[in-house]
Amino acid sequence: MNLQLRNGNLLEVRPIRSDDKELLAAGFRLLSDETRQARFLTAKPSLSKSELRYLTEVDGQDHVALVAVEADRPTHIAGVGRFVRDRGRPDTAEFAIVVGDAYQRQGLGRALGEALAAEAKVRGIKRFTALTLAENLGVQKLIGAIAEHLEYAHNGDGTRALTADLAA
């Protein structure tokens, strides 16, 4: 799928591949400390080999990940979104997304979220869950935009647990 951002940049959104490990690692290195903290809820200087394997070697059914790359520079990552089905609740999946700092507030997060919601529904997933920093209003707004109903649970550690029933 091709996507034009608000600033005019053209991106290609496609399923992540196992050979995207270096692409993902390079994109991660470009993230600000604040963006890394928002995505991983902790300071994270790099991704380990096992994390890169987990994040790129997905089955496309229970673990789905989409990557956005610049159309004219497919070696430059702009964002990644994913969901992982909850084995105990097969109609529920954990949702995560990260958009590179240079691409934030351009519509990429919402486009990835909508694409993931569509992929989830095809696989029988009706609900996304996410754990986010309480101050990360951007991802909370994004999930709210793709949800029919959104519930927040405030944790005592500065995080919020989100449960989003996907729009039918």
PDB file of C-alpha atoms in Angstrom:
ATOM      1  CA  MET A   1       0.000   0.000   0.000  1.00  0.00           C
ATOM      2  CA  ASN A   2       1.279   3.457  -0.846  1.00  0.00           C
ATOM      3  CA  LEU A   3       0.664   6.385   1.455  1.00  0.00           C
ATOM      4  CA  GLN A   4       1.255  10.089   0.993  1.00  0.00           C
ATOM      5  CA  LEU A   5       1.978  11.942   4.226  1.00  0.00           C
ATOM      6  CA  ARG A   6       0.716  15.433   4.991  1.00  0.00           C
ATOM      7  CA  ASN A   7       4.165  16.821   4.124  1.00  0.00           C
ATOM      8  CA  GLY A   8       4.021  15.168   0.689  1.00  0.00           C
ATOM      9  CA  ASN A   9       6.442  12.296   1.369  1.00  0.00           C
ATOM     10  CA  LEU A  10       5.407   9.066  -0.320  1.00  0.00           C
ATOM     11  CA  LEU A  11       5.752   5.872   1.717  1.00  0.00           C
ATOM     12  CA  GLU A  12       5.246   2.207   1.007  1.00  0.00           C
ATOM     13  CA  VAL A  13       3.559   0.211   3.781  1.00  0.00           C
ATOM     14  CA  ARG A  14       4.210  -3.517   3.578  1.00  0.00           C
ATOM     15  CA  PRO A  15       4.504  -6.576   5.817  1.00  0.00           C
ATOM     16  CA  ILE A  16       7.794  -6.767   7.665  1.00  0.00           C
ATOM     17  CA  ARG A  17      10.197  -9.438   6.397  1.00  0.00           C
ATOM     18  CA  SER A  18      12.807 -11.519   8.169  1.00  0.00           C
ATOM     19  CA  ASP A  19      15.512  -9.774   6.122  1.00  0.00           C
ATOM     20  CA  ASP A  20      14.473  -6.373   7.568  1.00  0.00           C
ATOM     21  CA  LYS A  21      16.627  -6.811  10.692  1.00  0.00           C
ATOM     22  CA  GLU A  22      19.280  -4.282   9.656  1.00  0.00           C
ATOM     23  CA  LEU A  23      16.636  -1.887   8.353  1.00  0.00           C
ATOM     24  CA  LEU A  24      14.835  -2.064  11.703  1.00  0.00           C
ATOM     25  CA  ALA A  25      18.061  -1.651  13.676  1.00  0.00           C
ATOM     26  CA  ALA A  26      19.043   1.380  11.589  1.00  0.00           C
ATOM     27  CA  GLY A  27      15.609   2.942  12.047  1.00  0.00           C
ATOM     28  CA  PHE A  28      15.790   2.323  15.777  1.00  0.00           C
ATOM     29  CA  ARG A  29      19.122   4.155  15.971  1.00  0.00           C
ATOM     30  CA  LEU A  30      17.443   7.241  14.459  1.00  0.00           C
ATOM     31  CA  LEU A  31      14.731   7.403  17.128  1.00  0.00           C
ATOM     32  CA  SER A  32      15.069  10.036  19.825  1.00  0.00           C
ATOM     33  CA  ASP A  33      15.352   8.940  23.435  1.00  0.00           C
ATOM     34  CA  GLU A  34      11.818  10.274  23.993  1.00  0.00           C
ATOM     35  CA  THR A  35      10.367   8.195  21.147  1.00  0.00           C
ATOM     36  CA  ARG A  36      12.163   5.069  22.372  1.00  0.00           C
ATOM     37  CA  GLN A  37      10.847   5.682  25.891  1.00  0.00           C
ATOM     38  CA  ALA A  38       7.300   6.148  24.559  1.00  0.00           C
ATOM     39  CA  ARG A  39       7.443   2.872  22.603  1.00  0.00           C
ATOM     40  CA  PHE A  40       9.319   0.632  25.041  1.00  0.00           C
ATOM     41  CA  LEU A  41       8.363   2.362  28.334  1.00  0.00           C
ATOM     42  CA  THR A  42      12.022   2.414  29.340  1.00  0.00           C
ATOM     43  CA  ALA A  43      15.366   3.756  28.169  1.00  0.00           C
ATOM     44  CA  LYS A  44      16.488   1.423  25.410  1.00  0.00           C
ATOM     45  CA  PRO A  45      19.810   2.128  23.667  1.00  0.00           C
ATOM     46  CA  SER A  46      19.596  -0.688  21.098  1.00  0.00           C
ATOM     47  CA  LEU A  47      17.767  -3.807  19.993  1.00  0.00           C
ATOM     48  CA  SER A  48      19.386  -7.166  20.700  1.00  0.00           C
ATOM     49  CA  LYS A  49      19.732  -9.892  18.072  1.00  0.00           C
ATOM     50  CA  SER A  50      16.939 -11.870  19.732  1.00  0.00           C
ATOM     51  CA  GLU A  51      14.674  -8.790  19.771  1.00  0.00           C
ATOM     52  CA  LEU A  52      15.394  -8.162  16.088  1.00  0.00           C
ATOM     53  CA  ARG A  53      14.559 -11.796  15.357  1.00  0.00           C
ATOM     54  CA  TYR A  54      11.277 -11.549  17.301  1.00  0.00           C
ATOM     55  CA  LEU A  55      10.330  -8.242  15.673  1.00  0.00           C
ATOM     56  CA  THR A  56      11.025  -9.364  12.086  1.00  0.00           C
ATOM     57  CA  GLU A  57      10.346 -13.102  11.999  1.00  0.00           C
ATOM     58  CA  VAL A  58       6.570 -12.969  12.341  1.00  0.00           C
ATOM     59  CA  ASP A  59       4.032 -15.570  11.273  1.00  0.00           C
ATOM     60  CA  GLY A  60       1.621 -13.136   9.598  1.00  0.00           C
ATOM     61  CA  GLN A  61      -1.349 -14.647  11.417  1.00  0.00           C
ATOM     62  CA  ASP A  62      -0.918 -14.333  15.179  1.00  0.00           C
ATOM     63  CA  HIS A  63       1.955 -11.846  14.955  1.00  0.00           C
ATOM     64  CA  VAL A  64       1.511  -9.274  12.211  1.00  0.00           C
ATOM     65  CA  ALA A  65       3.869  -6.362  11.619  1.00  0.00           C
ATOM     66  CA  LEU A  66       3.747  -3.638   8.991  1.00  0.00           C
ATOM     67  CA  VAL A  67       6.691  -1.451   8.121  1.00  0.00           C
ATOM     68  CA  ALA A  68       6.594   1.906   6.353  1.00  0.00           C
ATOM     69  CA  VAL A  69       9.568   2.812   4.170  1.00  0.00           C
ATOM     70  CA  GLU A  70      10.184   5.788   1.945  1.00  0.00           C
ATOM     71  CA  ALA A  71       9.047   4.901  -1.571  1.00  0.00           C
ATOM     72  CA  ASP A  72      12.149   6.380  -3.212  1.00  0.00           C
ATOM     73  CA  ARG A  73      14.483   5.200  -0.424  1.00  0.00           C
ATOM     74  CA  PRO A  74      13.219   1.761   0.673  1.00  0.00           C
ATOM     75  CA  THR A  75      16.268   1.397   2.888  1.00  0.00           C
ATOM     76  CA  HIS A  76      14.958   4.130   5.197  1.00  0.00           C
ATOM     77  CA  ILE A  77      12.299   3.149   7.727  1.00  0.00           C
ATOM     78  CA  ALA A  78       9.608   5.614   8.772  1.00  0.00           C
ATOM     79  CA  GLY A  79       7.507   3.536  11.151  1.00  0.00           C
ATOM     80  CA  VAL A  80       6.429   0.089  12.298  1.00  0.00           C
ATOM     81  CA  GLY A  81       3.155  -1.162  13.708  1.00  0.00           C
ATOM     82  CA  ARG A  82       2.307  -4.616  14.969  1.00  0.00           C
ATOM     83  CA  PHE A  83      -0.102  -6.766  16.870  1.00  0.00           C
ATOM     84  CA  VAL A  84       0.422 -10.068  18.656  1.00  0.00           C
ATOM     85  CA  ARG A  85      -2.567 -12.274  19.405  1.00  0.00           C
ATOM     86  CA  ASP A  86      -3.179 -13.180  23.051  1.00  0.00           C
ATOM     87  CA  ARG A  87      -3.047 -16.994  23.195  1.00  0.00           C
ATOM     88  CA  GLY A  88      -5.485 -17.084  26.110  1.00  0.00           C
ATOM     89  CA  ARG A  89      -7.951 -14.743  24.404  1.00  0.00           C
ATOM     90  CA  PRO A  90      -7.746 -15.361  20.639  1.00  0.00           C
ATOM     91  CA  ASP A  91     -10.034 -12.419  19.792  1.00  0.00           C
ATOM     92  CA  THR A  92      -7.573 -10.009  21.496  1.00  0.00           C
ATOM     93  CA  ALA A  93      -4.129  -8.802  20.450  1.00  0.00           C
ATOM     94  CA  GLU A  94      -1.503  -6.540  21.940  1.00  0.00           C
ATOM     95  CA  PHE A  95      -0.957  -3.480  19.743  1.00  0.00           C
ATOM     96  CA  ALA A  96       2.254  -1.479  19.377  1.00  0.00           C
ATOM     97  CA  ILE A  97       3.404   1.238  17.034  1.00  0.00           C
ATOM     98  CA  VAL A  98       6.405   3.493  16.607  1.00  0.00           C
ATOM     99  CA  VAL A  99       6.809   6.336  14.140  1.00  0.00           C
ATOM    100  CA  GLY A 100      10.205   7.878  13.486  1.00  0.00           C
ATOM    101  CA  ASP A 101      10.627  11.394  14.811  1.00  0.00           C
ATOM    102  CA  ALA A 102      10.881  12.922  11.324  1.00  0.00           C
ATOM    103  CA  TYR A 103       7.520  11.364  10.357  1.00  0.00           C
ATOM    104  CA  GLN A 104       5.460  12.144  13.442  1.00  0.00           C
ATOM    105  CA  ARG A 105       2.277  14.211  13.129  1.00  0.00           C
ATOM    106  CA  GLN A 106       2.083  13.459   9.396  1.00  0.00           C
ATOM    107  CA  GLY A 107      -0.682  10.822   9.443  1.00  0.00           C
ATOM    108  CA  LEU A 108       1.571   7.758   9.398  1.00  0.00           C
ATOM    109  CA  GLY A 109       0.604   6.484  12.846  1.00  0.00           C
ATOM    110  CA  ARG A 110      -3.078   6.615  12.052  1.00  0.00           C
ATOM    111  CA  ALA A 111      -2.577   4.943   8.662  1.00  0.00           C
ATOM    112  CA  LEU A 112      -0.579   2.128  10.270  1.00  0.00           C
ATOM    113  CA  GLY A 113      -3.206   1.778  13.003  1.00  0.00           C
ATOM    114  CA  GLU A 114      -6.043   1.559  10.492  1.00  0.00           C
ATOM    115  CA  ALA A 115      -4.140  -0.988   8.391  1.00  0.00           C
ATOM    116  CA  LEU A 116      -3.407  -3.105  11.470  1.00  0.00           C
ATOM    117  CA  ALA A 117      -7.048  -2.955  12.573  1.00  0.00           C
ATOM    118  CA  ALA A 118      -8.132  -4.170   9.121  1.00  0.00           C
ATOM    119  CA  GLU A 119      -5.584  -7.008   9.224  1.00  0.00           C
ATOM    120  CA  ALA A 120      -6.713  -7.944  12.742  1.00  0.00           C
ATOM    121  CA  LYS A 121     -10.392  -8.131  11.813  1.00  0.00           C
ATOM    122  CA  VAL A 122      -9.623 -10.501   8.927  1.00  0.00           C
ATOM    123  CA  ARG A 123      -7.932 -12.774  11.480  1.00  0.00           C
ATOM    124  CA  GLY A 124     -10.845 -12.723  13.934  1.00  0.00           C
ATOM    125  CA  ILE A 125      -9.303 -10.210  16.320  1.00  0.00           C
ATOM    126  CA  LYS A 126     -11.871  -7.825  17.775  1.00  0.00           C
ATOM    127  CA  ARG A 127      -9.880  -6.069  20.472  1.00  0.00           C
ATOM    128  CA  PHE A 128      -6.492  -4.412  20.860  1.00  0.00           C
ATOM    129  CA  THR A 129      -4.732  -3.921  24.171  1.00  0.00           C
ATOM    130  CA  ALA A 130      -1.770  -1.657  24.780  1.00  0.00           C
ATOM    131  CA  LEU A 131       0.325  -0.445  27.665  1.00  0.00           C
ATOM    132  CA  THR A 132       1.458   3.139  27.233  1.00  0.00           C
ATOM    133  CA  LEU A 133       2.946   5.970  29.219  1.00  0.00           C
ATOM    134  CA  ALA A 134       0.143   8.021  30.750  1.00  0.00           C
ATOM    135  CA  GLU A 135       1.472  11.161  29.035  1.00  0.00           C
ATOM    136  CA  ASN A 136       1.623   9.521  25.584  1.00  0.00           C
ATOM    137  CA  LEU A 137      -1.566  11.145  24.359  1.00  0.00           C
ATOM    138  CA  GLY A 138      -0.642  10.613  20.709  1.00  0.00           C
ATOM    139  CA  VAL A 139      -0.935   6.829  20.823  1.00  0.00           C
ATOM    140  CA  GLN A 140      -4.026   7.053  23.027  1.00  0.00           C
ATOM    141  CA  LYS A 141      -5.664   9.322  20.443  1.00  0.00           C
ATOM    142  CA  LEU A 142      -4.540   6.986  17.630  1.00  0.00           C
ATOM    143  CA  ILE A 143      -6.045   3.913  19.290  1.00  0.00           C
ATOM    144  CA  GLY A 144      -9.196   5.874  20.050  1.00  0.00           C
ATOM    145  CA  ALA A 145      -9.505   6.728  16.339  1.00  0.00           C
ATOM    146  CA  ILE A 146      -9.535   3.068  15.283  1.00  0.00           C
ATOM    147  CA  ALA A 147     -11.707   1.875  18.174  1.00  0.00           C
ATOM    148  CA  GLU A 148     -15.436   1.669  18.531  1.00  0.00           C
ATOM    149  CA  HIS A 149     -14.979   1.765  22.304  1.00  0.00           C
ATOM    150  CA  LEU A 150     -11.852   2.554  24.326  1.00  0.00           C
ATOM    151  CA  GLU A 151     -11.241   1.920  28.040  1.00  0.00           C
ATOM    152  CA  TYR A 152      -8.342   3.291  30.096  1.00  0.00           C
ATOM    153  CA  ALA A 153      -6.986   1.820  33.305  1.00  0.00           C
ATOM    154  CA  HIS A 154      -4.544   4.001  35.215  1.00  0.00           C
ATOM    155  CA  ASN A 155      -1.668   2.084  36.704  1.00  0.00           C
ATOM    156  CA  GLY A 156       0.224   3.430  39.688  1.00  0.00           C
ATOM    157  CA  ASP A 157       3.512   3.450  37.785  1.00  0.00           C
ATOM    158  CA  GLY A 158       2.804   6.212  35.261  1.00  0.00           C
ATOM    159  CA  THR A 159       1.370   3.909  32.612  1.00  0.00           C
ATOM    160  CA  ARG A 160      -2.112   3.303  31.243  1.00  0.00           C
ATOM    161  CA  ALA A 161      -3.538   0.021  30.099  1.00  0.00           C
ATOM    162  CA  LEU A 162      -5.758   0.537  27.065  1.00  0.00           C
ATOM    163  CA  THR A 163      -8.413  -1.831  25.789  1.00  0.00           C
ATOM    164  CA  ALA A 164      -9.894  -0.948  22.410  1.00  0.00           C
ATOM    165  CA  ASP A 165     -12.852  -2.719  20.856  1.00  0.00           C
ATOM    166  CA  LEU A 166     -12.231  -2.404  17.129  1.00  0.00           C
ATOM    167  CA  ALA A 167     -14.911  -0.783  14.996  1.00  0.00           C
ATOM    168  CA  ALA A 168     -16.910  -3.357  13.078  1.00  0.00           C
TER     169      ALA A 168
END
